[in-house]
Amino acid sequence: METSGLDLEQAALAQRDNLTTLQSHILAGERQHPGATGTFSWILSALSLSAKVISAKIRRARLMDVLGSVDNVNVQGERQQKLDVIANETLLRCLGKRTGVAIVASEENEEPLILRTSPGPDQRYCVLFDPLDGSSNLDTCGGVGTIFSILQHDPSVAPERSVLQPGARQVAAGYILYGSSTVFVFTAGAGVSMFVLDPSIGAFLKVADDVRIPASGKTYSLNEGNRPTFPAGYQRYLEYAQQNGYSSRYAGAMVADVHRILLQGGVFLYPPTKKAPDGKLRLMYEANPMAMIVEQAGGKAIAGKERILDLAPQTLHQRTSVVMGSPDEVAHVLRFL
Ligand code: P6P
């Protein structure tokens, strides 16, 4: 007797030995920390809710006339997409309701937003995010993502300083990739977990625990259009790669490019260029969270010859060069720098 599609789907789900949702994963994590108050769980829950809302809006964007740009240029000097604004407001609204969040900082806002000034036992975290990384891909249905970084709030310093901590001080980091499926990837410092949104039940289901990046991979990911202005060491690395059978893959959205490398191996690079001599990517809410994910998966993440997570931040929107991915591939790049 032929098995219907639904039966196959049910069988596949039933085979999943433990149908673990992101929510149950978060609560299980909380239970491993005696004395945990649930504040951290509530923040991850707000990020999960934001991701579902943003995903739903992106998937219906062309039908709801929310593609295209608004007549506004953000603090980065980039024309804002309508969905940039929607994603930013969704995250601010969902995180704003969580009493555990003292400060939020967004790529879209010039200054950090101080949500709660009365230092209480609960205002323990700062959340930094890029609400819609790669949003210029939206109109062409390319991959886009949300990137987030969570720091312990330090009430003993000015709020502006509390969010400027080195990436090594992150308590958690992750991203959501809105691609052919919606994938939630995060780490709280004990390995990388991956979840996929099942829109039919509105839940993120765990598909991998302790994701490990392949040690090597003959794929490099960078914008070749900038090649003439890369420093010489990067040019020599590209010559090495092209003489040794490497492939080039570039989505133009860091989350999509790094996600591919996390699963298949290789190296992502955004070197200094003439237009962006310090690199283009933002340290606090792009490079740092993605570097934590890559390192927790066994990879490497550097800026020039320095470890990204050790960089001492000076300003919220400062930029950095980036090389991150498989440890063997980052070592290859370093040989030429
Ligand atoms: P370029 C997207 O605008 C972004 O911040 C990253 O997601 C991406 O890796 C990079 O910029 C792409 O920059 O100059 O290649 O378009």
mmCIF file of C-alpha atoms and ligand atoms in Angstrom:
data_model
loop_
_atom_site.group_PDB
_atom_site.id
_atom_site.type_symbol
_atom_site.label_atom_id
_atom_site.label_comp_id
_atom_site.label_asym_id
_atom_site.label_seq_id
_atom_site.Cartn_x
_atom_site.Cartn_y
_atom_site.Cartn_z
ATOM 1 C CA MET A 1 0.000 0.000 0.000
ATOM 2 C CA GLU A 2 1.399 3.392 -0.971
ATOM 3 C CA THR A 3 2.445 5.614 1.961
ATOM 4 C CA SER A 4 0.994 9.106 1.741
ATOM 5 C CA GLY A 5 3.127 12.218 2.145
ATOM 6 C CA LEU A 6 1.551 12.945 5.529
ATOM 7 C CA ASP A 7 2.340 9.428 6.793
ATOM 8 C CA LEU A 8 5.945 9.861 5.636
ATOM 9 C CA GLU A 9 6.155 13.219 7.398
ATOM 10 C CA GLN A 10 4.677 11.789 10.591
ATOM 11 C CA ALA A 11 7.049 8.842 10.369
ATOM 12 C CA ALA A 12 10.033 11.197 9.940
ATOM 13 C CA LEU A 13 8.966 13.266 12.919
ATOM 14 C CA ALA A 14 8.275 10.173 15.003
ATOM 15 C CA GLN A 15 11.743 8.873 14.135
ATOM 16 C CA ARG A 16 13.261 12.009 15.593
ATOM 17 C CA ASP A 17 14.261 10.330 18.830
ATOM 18 C CA ASN A 18 13.588 13.352 21.001
ATOM 19 C CA LEU A 19 11.262 15.976 19.557
ATOM 20 C CA THR A 20 13.105 18.778 21.359
ATOM 21 C CA THR A 21 11.965 22.356 20.866
ATOM 22 C CA LEU A 22 14.138 25.417 21.408
ATOM 23 C CA GLN A 23 11.980 26.259 24.421
ATOM 24 C CA SER A 24 12.524 22.854 26.055
ATOM 25 C CA HIS A 25 16.245 23.036 25.231
ATOM 26 C CA ILE A 26 16.440 26.441 26.948
ATOM 27 C CA LEU A 27 14.559 25.203 30.031
ATOM 28 C CA ALA A 28 16.760 22.100 30.237
ATOM 29 C CA GLY A 29 19.807 24.376 30.092
ATOM 30 C CA GLU A 30 18.385 26.514 32.883
ATOM 31 C CA ARG A 31 17.885 23.435 35.070
ATOM 32 C CA GLN A 32 21.608 22.680 34.761
ATOM 33 C CA HIS A 33 22.393 25.948 36.542
ATOM 34 C CA PRO A 34 21.280 25.670 40.198
ATOM 35 C CA GLY A 35 19.941 28.978 41.392
ATOM 36 C CA ALA A 36 19.141 30.106 37.848
ATOM 37 C CA THR A 37 16.359 32.680 37.909
ATOM 38 C CA GLY A 38 15.079 32.087 34.385
ATOM 39 C CA THR A 39 16.119 35.560 33.244
ATOM 40 C CA PHE A 40 18.444 34.208 30.563
ATOM 41 C CA SER A 41 15.764 31.756 29.385
ATOM 42 C CA TRP A 42 13.298 34.606 29.028
ATOM 43 C CA ILE A 43 15.736 36.516 26.819
ATOM 44 C CA LEU A 44 16.292 33.521 24.520
ATOM 45 C CA SER A 45 12.520 33.082 24.439
ATOM 46 C CA ALA A 46 12.149 36.715 23.288
ATOM 47 C CA LEU A 47 14.725 36.113 20.548
ATOM 48 C CA SER A 48 12.875 32.964 19.462
ATOM 49 C CA LEU A 49 9.564 34.861 19.291
ATOM 50 C CA SER A 50 11.210 37.709 17.350
ATOM 51 C CA ALA A 51 12.662 35.203 14.889
ATOM 52 C CA LYS A 52 9.252 33.653 14.219
ATOM 53 C CA VAL A 53 7.657 37.071 13.651
ATOM 54 C CA ILE A 54 10.459 38.283 11.364
ATOM 55 C CA SER A 55 10.486 34.994 9.449
ATOM 56 C CA ALA A 56 6.737 35.218 8.832
ATOM 57 C CA LYS A 57 7.027 38.810 7.595
ATOM 58 C CA ILE A 58 9.956 38.012 5.295
ATOM 59 C CA ARG A 59 8.158 35.041 3.724
ATOM 60 C CA ARG A 60 5.095 37.194 2.917
ATOM 61 C CA ALA A 61 7.078 40.379 2.161
ATOM 62 C CA ARG A 62 6.368 40.513 -1.569
ATOM 63 C CA LEU A 63 2.665 39.933 -0.922
ATOM 64 C CA MET A 64 2.436 42.589 1.804
ATOM 65 C CA ASP A 65 4.381 45.335 0.065
ATOM 66 C CA VAL A 66 7.098 45.464 2.732
ATOM 67 C CA LEU A 67 9.983 45.016 0.335
ATOM 68 C CA GLY A 68 12.068 47.909 -0.831
ATOM 69 C CA SER A 69 13.612 50.763 1.132
ATOM 70 C CA VAL A 70 12.328 53.597 3.279
ATOM 71 C CA ASP A 71 13.433 57.209 2.836
ATOM 72 C CA ASN A 72 15.957 56.903 5.598
ATOM 73 C CA VAL A 73 19.675 56.244 5.890
ATOM 74 C CA ASN A 74 20.740 54.494 9.093
ATOM 75 C CA VAL A 75 23.691 55.215 11.350
ATOM 76 C CA GLN A 76 25.789 53.038 9.034
ATOM 77 C CA GLY A 77 25.065 55.346 6.114
ATOM 78 C CA GLU A 78 23.063 52.546 4.479
ATOM 79 C CA ARG A 79 19.581 53.006 3.014
ATOM 80 C CA GLN A 80 17.166 51.242 5.366
ATOM 81 C CA GLN A 81 14.950 48.509 3.973
ATOM 82 C CA LYS A 82 11.349 48.440 5.198
ATOM 83 C CA LEU A 83 12.050 45.053 6.742
ATOM 84 C CA ASP A 84 15.139 46.433 8.532
ATOM 85 C CA VAL A 85 12.783 48.748 10.415
ATOM 86 C CA ILE A 86 10.199 46.012 11.033
ATOM 87 C CA ALA A 87 12.831 43.534 12.268
ATOM 88 C CA ASN A 88 14.421 46.157 14.517
ATOM 89 C CA GLU A 89 11.093 47.149 16.049
ATOM 90 C CA THR A 90 10.134 43.499 16.556
ATOM 91 C CA LEU A 91 13.332 42.776 18.485
ATOM 92 C CA LEU A 92 13.085 45.977 20.546
ATOM 93 C CA ARG A 93 9.469 45.204 21.410
ATOM 94 C CA CYS A 94 10.054 41.552 22.355
ATOM 95 C CA LEU A 95 13.260 42.218 24.322
ATOM 96 C CA GLY A 96 11.832 45.373 25.894
ATOM 97 C CA LYS A 97 9.271 43.287 27.743
ATOM 98 C CA ARG A 98 11.933 41.128 29.405
ATOM 99 C CA THR A 99 12.856 42.591 32.801
ATOM 100 C CA GLY A 100 16.251 40.874 32.610
ATOM 101 C CA VAL A 101 17.385 43.156 29.780
ATOM 102 C CA ALA A 102 19.058 46.328 31.054
ATOM 103 C CA ILE A 103 20.336 47.619 27.707
ATOM 104 C CA VAL A 104 19.782 46.809 24.034
ATOM 105 C CA ALA A 105 21.995 47.991 21.192
ATOM 106 C CA SER A 106 21.116 47.661 17.536
ATOM 107 C CA GLU A 107 22.903 48.219 14.241
ATOM 108 C CA GLU A 108 19.936 50.420 13.378
ATOM 109 C CA ASN A 109 20.186 52.719 16.414
ATOM 110 C CA GLU A 110 23.038 55.186 16.912
ATOM 111 C CA GLU A 111 23.027 54.858 20.711
ATOM 112 C CA PRO A 112 22.320 51.935 23.050
ATOM 113 C CA LEU A 113 18.779 51.970 24.458
ATOM 114 C CA ILE A 114 18.792 51.900 28.255
ATOM 115 C CA LEU A 115 15.615 50.031 29.123
ATOM 116 C CA ARG A 116 15.973 49.901 32.901
ATOM 117 C CA THR A 117 18.208 52.116 34.966
ATOM 118 C CA SER A 118 17.250 51.037 38.492
ATOM 119 C CA PRO A 119 19.911 48.351 38.990
ATOM 120 C CA GLY A 120 18.040 45.400 40.369
ATOM 121 C CA PRO A 121 19.070 41.753 40.743
ATOM 122 C CA ASP A 122 17.191 41.074 37.533
ATOM 123 C CA GLN A 123 18.663 43.618 35.123
ATOM 124 C CA ARG A 124 21.522 41.369 34.284
ATOM 125 C CA TYR A 125 22.022 41.403 30.550
ATOM 126 C CA CYS A 126 22.826 43.568 27.557
ATOM 127 C CA VAL A 127 21.593 42.335 24.172
ATOM 128 C CA LEU A 128 23.220 43.583 20.981
ATOM 129 C CA PHE A 129 21.927 42.692 17.538
ATOM 130 C CA ASP A 130 21.964 43.230 13.821
ATOM 131 C CA PRO A 131 18.231 42.864 13.156
ATOM 132 C CA LEU A 132 18.434 41.994 9.473
ATOM 133 C CA ASP A 133 21.938 41.269 8.231
ATOM 134 C CA GLY A 134 22.237 41.256 4.451
ATOM 135 C CA SER A 135 18.875 42.966 3.960
ATOM 136 C CA SER A 136 19.902 44.180 0.515
ATOM 137 C CA ASN A 137 19.321 40.520 -0.515
ATOM 138 C CA LEU A 138 15.622 40.728 0.352
ATOM 139 C CA ASP A 139 14.315 42.017 -2.982
ATOM 140 C CA THR A 140 15.987 39.096 -4.789
ATOM 141 C CA CYS A 141 14.959 36.419 -2.276
ATOM 142 C CA GLY A 142 18.541 35.930 -1.076
ATOM 143 C CA GLY A 143 19.544 34.746 2.395
ATOM 144 C CA VAL A 144 19.256 37.259 5.246
ATOM 145 C CA GLY A 145 19.693 36.857 8.972
ATOM 146 C CA THR A 146 19.480 38.216 12.508
ATOM 147 C CA ILE A 147 22.655 38.160 14.628
ATOM 148 C CA PHE A 148 22.622 38.554 18.414
ATOM 149 C CA SER A 149 25.159 38.858 21.220
ATOM 150 C CA ILE A 150 24.395 38.641 24.966
ATOM 151 C CA LEU A 151 26.658 40.208 27.619
ATOM 152 C CA GLN A 152 26.381 40.398 31.388
ATOM 153 C CA HIS A 153 25.316 43.956 32.297
ATOM 154 C CA ASP A 154 27.852 45.801 34.473
ATOM 155 C CA PRO A 155 25.840 48.361 36.538
ATOM 156 C CA SER A 156 29.077 49.733 38.036
ATOM 157 C CA VAL A 157 29.992 51.470 34.764
ATOM 158 C CA ALA A 158 28.147 53.875 32.472
ATOM 159 C CA PRO A 159 25.629 52.043 30.232
ATOM 160 C CA GLU A 160 27.642 52.970 27.139
ATOM 161 C CA ARG A 161 30.626 51.124 28.630
ATOM 162 C CA SER A 162 28.600 48.133 29.789
ATOM 163 C CA VAL A 163 27.857 47.166 26.179
ATOM 164 C CA LEU A 164 31.491 47.641 25.085
ATOM 165 C CA GLN A 165 32.976 44.393 26.381
ATOM 166 C CA PRO A 166 35.374 42.142 24.433
ATOM 167 C CA GLY A 167 33.700 39.283 22.569
ATOM 168 C CA ALA A 168 35.346 36.788 24.921
ATOM 169 C CA ARG A 169 32.977 38.136 27.623
ATOM 170 C CA GLN A 170 29.807 37.151 25.706
ATOM 171 C CA VAL A 171 27.614 34.777 27.727
ATOM 172 C CA ALA A 172 25.770 33.704 24.568
ATOM 173 C CA ALA A 173 25.622 34.474 20.861
ATOM 174 C CA GLY A 174 23.822 33.250 17.800
ATOM 175 C CA TYR A 175 22.011 33.928 14.590
ATOM 176 C CA ILE A 176 18.811 33.160 12.731
ATOM 177 C CA LEU A 177 19.155 32.473 9.003
ATOM 178 C CA TYR A 178 16.019 33.162 6.960
ATOM 179 C CA GLY A 179 16.881 30.957 3.994
ATOM 180 C CA SER A 180 15.183 27.981 2.359
ATOM 181 C CA SER A 181 14.261 27.213 5.965
ATOM 182 C CA THR A 182 14.503 29.332 9.118
ATOM 183 C CA VAL A 183 17.445 28.113 11.205
ATOM 184 C CA PHE A 184 18.219 29.247 14.782
ATOM 185 C CA VAL A 185 21.843 28.611 15.768
ATOM 186 C CA PHE A 186 23.223 29.585 19.163
ATOM 187 C CA THR A 187 25.779 28.876 21.847
ATOM 188 C CA ALA A 188 25.841 29.656 25.565
ATOM 189 C CA GLY A 189 29.515 28.729 25.774
ATOM 190 C CA ALA A 190 29.123 24.940 25.854
ATOM 191 C CA GLY A 191 28.920 24.028 22.166
ATOM 192 C CA VAL A 192 26.654 25.060 19.300
ATOM 193 C CA SER A 193 23.024 23.939 18.939
ATOM 194 C CA MET A 194 20.913 24.191 15.788
ATOM 195 C CA PHE A 195 17.119 24.383 15.423
ATOM 196 C CA VAL A 196 14.830 24.585 12.387
ATOM 197 C CA LEU A 197 11.456 26.324 12.443
ATOM 198 C CA ASP A 198 8.526 24.025 11.665
ATOM 199 C CA PRO A 199 5.948 26.599 10.531
ATOM 200 C CA SER A 200 3.177 24.004 10.731
ATOM 201 C CA ILE A 201 3.495 23.955 14.532
ATOM 202 C CA GLY A 202 5.245 27.321 15.060
ATOM 203 C CA ALA A 203 8.164 25.805 16.944
ATOM 204 C CA PHE A 204 11.919 25.613 16.458
ATOM 205 C CA LEU A 205 12.858 21.880 16.544
ATOM 206 C CA LYS A 206 16.391 20.793 17.464
ATOM 207 C CA VAL A 207 18.279 19.215 14.568
ATOM 208 C CA ALA A 208 21.813 19.227 15.981
ATOM 209 C CA ASP A 209 23.628 19.484 19.282
ATOM 210 C CA ASP A 210 27.338 20.296 19.494
ATOM 211 C CA VAL A 211 27.781 21.305 15.836
ATOM 212 C CA ARG A 212 31.438 20.869 14.768
ATOM 213 C CA ILE A 213 32.919 22.794 11.836
ATOM 214 C CA PRO A 214 34.959 20.625 9.419
ATOM 215 C CA ALA A 215 38.692 21.051 10.095
ATOM 216 C CA SER A 216 39.252 22.101 6.476
ATOM 217 C CA GLY A 217 37.343 22.850 3.296
ATOM 218 C CA LYS A 218 38.499 24.073 -0.104
ATOM 219 C CA THR A 219 35.948 26.903 -0.310
ATOM 220 C CA TYR A 220 36.618 30.593 0.289
ATOM 221 C CA SER A 221 33.906 33.212 0.646
ATOM 222 C CA LEU A 222 34.644 36.909 -0.030
ATOM 223 C CA ASN A 223 33.637 39.734 -2.360
ATOM 224 C CA GLU A 224 36.102 39.318 -5.256
ATOM 225 C CA GLY A 225 35.053 42.753 -6.545
ATOM 226 C CA ASN A 226 37.197 44.305 -3.824
ATOM 227 C CA ARG A 227 40.256 42.229 -4.714
ATOM 228 C CA PRO A 228 42.358 45.048 -6.243
ATOM 229 C CA THR A 229 42.328 46.947 -2.930
ATOM 230 C CA PHE A 230 42.978 44.007 -0.569
ATOM 231 C CA PRO A 231 46.297 44.178 1.290
ATOM 232 C CA ALA A 232 48.995 42.092 -0.448
ATOM 233 C CA GLY A 233 48.792 39.133 1.964
ATOM 234 C CA TYR A 234 45.117 38.523 1.094
ATOM 235 C CA GLN A 235 45.961 38.749 -2.626
ATOM 236 C CA ARG A 236 48.662 36.100 -2.158
ATOM 237 C CA TYR A 237 46.204 33.882 -0.283
ATOM 238 C CA LEU A 238 43.698 34.158 -3.184
ATOM 239 C CA GLU A 239 46.437 33.181 -5.675
ATOM 240 C CA TYR A 240 47.242 30.145 -3.459
ATOM 241 C CA ALA A 241 43.548 29.172 -3.244
ATOM 242 C CA GLN A 242 42.932 29.537 -6.974
ATOM 243 C CA GLN A 243 46.072 27.526 -7.782
ATOM 244 C CA ASN A 244 44.966 24.737 -5.423
ATOM 245 C CA GLY A 245 41.490 24.003 -6.700
ATOM 246 C CA TYR A 246 39.416 26.022 -4.215
ATOM 247 C CA SER A 247 35.830 27.022 -5.008
ATOM 248 C CA SER A 248 34.415 30.465 -4.355
ATOM 249 C CA ARG A 249 30.960 30.914 -2.787
ATOM 250 C CA TYR A 250 29.580 34.306 -1.721
ATOM 251 C CA ALA A 251 26.001 35.167 -0.706
ATOM 252 C CA GLY A 252 26.625 38.791 0.276
ATOM 253 C CA ALA A 253 25.113 38.133 3.725
ATOM 254 C CA MET A 254 27.499 37.154 6.514
ATOM 255 C CA VAL A 255 24.971 34.863 8.219
ATOM 256 C CA ALA A 256 24.367 32.863 5.008
ATOM 257 C CA ASP A 257 28.073 32.640 4.152
ATOM 258 C CA VAL A 258 29.236 31.681 7.646
ATOM 259 C CA HIS A 259 26.363 29.176 8.091
ATOM 260 C CA ARG A 260 27.472 27.357 4.928
ATOM 261 C CA ILE A 261 31.058 27.274 6.208
ATOM 262 C CA LEU A 262 29.927 26.078 9.658
ATOM 263 C CA LEU A 263 28.308 23.040 8.014
ATOM 264 C CA GLN A 264 30.589 22.366 5.031
ATOM 265 C CA GLY A 265 33.956 23.892 6.004
ATOM 266 C CA GLY A 266 35.994 26.630 4.335
ATOM 267 C CA VAL A 267 36.815 30.226 5.216
ATOM 268 C CA PHE A 268 34.894 33.528 5.164
ATOM 269 C CA LEU A 269 36.893 36.707 4.655
ATOM 270 C CA TYR A 270 36.100 40.411 4.704
ATOM 271 C CA PRO A 271 39.585 41.985 4.446
ATOM 272 C CA PRO A 272 40.370 45.674 4.741
ATOM 273 C CA THR A 273 39.577 47.524 1.494
ATOM 274 C CA LYS A 274 40.188 51.041 0.204
ATOM 275 C CA LYS A 275 36.540 51.888 0.964
ATOM 276 C CA ALA A 276 36.664 50.190 4.385
ATOM 277 C CA PRO A 277 40.301 50.310 5.596
ATOM 278 C CA ASP A 278 39.293 48.855 9.002
ATOM 279 C CA GLY A 279 37.075 46.244 7.355
ATOM 280 C CA LYS A 280 33.326 46.586 6.766
ATOM 281 C CA LEU A 281 31.771 44.267 9.327
ATOM 282 C CA ARG A 282 30.739 45.546 12.746
ATOM 283 C CA LEU A 283 32.664 44.108 15.681
ATOM 284 C CA MET A 284 30.024 44.162 18.426
ATOM 285 C CA TYR A 285 26.992 42.631 16.688
ATOM 286 C CA GLU A 286 28.399 40.823 13.637
ATOM 287 C CA ALA A 287 32.020 39.709 14.095
ATOM 288 C CA ASN A 288 31.915 38.938 17.855
ATOM 289 C CA PRO A 289 28.759 36.770 17.917
ATOM 290 C CA MET A 290 29.697 34.914 14.722
ATOM 291 C CA ALA A 291 33.240 34.428 16.074
ATOM 292 C CA MET A 292 31.862 32.893 19.287
ATOM 293 C CA ILE A 293 29.737 30.453 17.265
ATOM 294 C CA VAL A 294 32.658 29.496 14.992
ATOM 295 C CA GLU A 295 35.107 29.023 17.909
ATOM 296 C CA GLN A 296 32.550 27.020 19.922
ATOM 297 C CA ALA A 297 32.238 24.746 16.866
ATOM 298 C CA GLY A 298 36.020 24.244 16.761
ATOM 299 C CA GLY A 299 36.875 26.939 14.214
ATOM 300 C CA LYS A 300 39.029 30.081 14.295
ATOM 301 C CA ALA A 301 38.102 33.760 13.936
ATOM 302 C CA ILE A 302 40.734 36.468 13.450
ATOM 303 C CA ALA A 303 41.087 40.138 12.523
ATOM 304 C CA GLY A 304 44.510 40.548 10.927
ATOM 305 C CA LYS A 305 46.650 38.474 13.259
ATOM 306 C CA GLU A 306 44.495 39.017 16.347
ATOM 307 C CA ARG A 307 41.726 36.822 17.745
ATOM 308 C CA ILE A 308 38.451 38.677 17.166
ATOM 309 C CA LEU A 309 37.104 37.796 20.610
ATOM 310 C CA ASP A 310 40.108 39.468 22.259
ATOM 311 C CA LEU A 311 39.649 42.843 20.538
ATOM 312 C CA ALA A 312 39.000 45.660 23.030
ATOM 313 C CA PRO A 313 36.015 47.619 21.650
ATOM 314 C CA GLN A 314 36.135 51.429 21.630
ATOM 315 C CA THR A 315 32.817 52.335 20.013
ATOM 316 C CA LEU A 316 29.496 50.552 19.493
ATOM 317 C CA HIS A 317 29.536 50.590 15.684
ATOM 318 C CA GLN A 318 33.242 50.098 15.112
ATOM 319 C CA ARG A 319 34.242 47.901 12.198
ATOM 320 C CA THR A 320 36.799 45.140 11.825
ATOM 321 C CA SER A 321 38.291 42.911 9.171
ATOM 322 C CA VAL A 322 37.213 39.289 9.472
ATOM 323 C CA VAL A 323 38.652 35.882 8.617
ATOM 324 C CA MET A 324 36.743 32.982 10.151
ATOM 325 C CA GLY A 325 36.029 29.317 9.474
ATOM 326 C CA SER A 326 37.759 25.939 9.495
ATOM 327 C CA PRO A 327 40.910 26.004 11.647
ATOM 328 C CA ASP A 328 43.117 24.606 8.849
ATOM 329 C CA GLU A 329 41.794 27.180 6.370
ATOM 330 C CA VAL A 330 42.263 30.130 8.712
ATOM 331 C CA ALA A 331 45.820 28.860 9.273
ATOM 332 C CA HIS A 332 46.345 28.890 5.471
ATOM 333 C CA VAL A 333 45.230 32.542 5.321
ATOM 334 C CA LEU A 334 47.447 33.482 8.286
ATOM 335 C CA ARG A 335 50.491 32.059 6.452
ATOM 336 C CA PHE A 336 50.105 34.802 3.845
ATOM 337 C CA LEU A 337 49.240 37.770 6.078
HETATM 338 P P1 P6P B 1 29.649 43.569 0.395
HETATM 339 C C1 P6P B 1 25.696 42.878 4.640
HETATM 340 O O1 P6P B 1 25.511 44.220 4.243
HETATM 341 C C2 P6P B 1 27.047 42.787 5.329
HETATM 342 O O2 P6P B 1 27.053 43.581 6.471
HETATM 343 C C3 P6P B 1 27.374 41.340 5.659
HETATM 344 O O3 P6P B 1 26.256 40.592 5.981
HETATM 345 C C4 P6P B 1 28.033 40.841 4.403
HETATM 346 O O4 P6P B 1 28.964 39.800 4.648
HETATM 347 C C5 P6P B 1 28.735 42.088 3.861
HETATM 348 O O5 P6P B 1 28.059 43.227 4.429
HETATM 349 C C6 P6P B 1 28.638 42.164 2.364
HETATM 350 O O6 P6P B 1 29.365 43.318 1.968
HETATM 351 O O7 P6P B 1 30.564 44.752 0.394
HETATM 352 O O8 P6P B 1 30.310 42.324 -0.149
HETATM 353 O O9 P6P B 1 28.292 43.812 -0.228
#
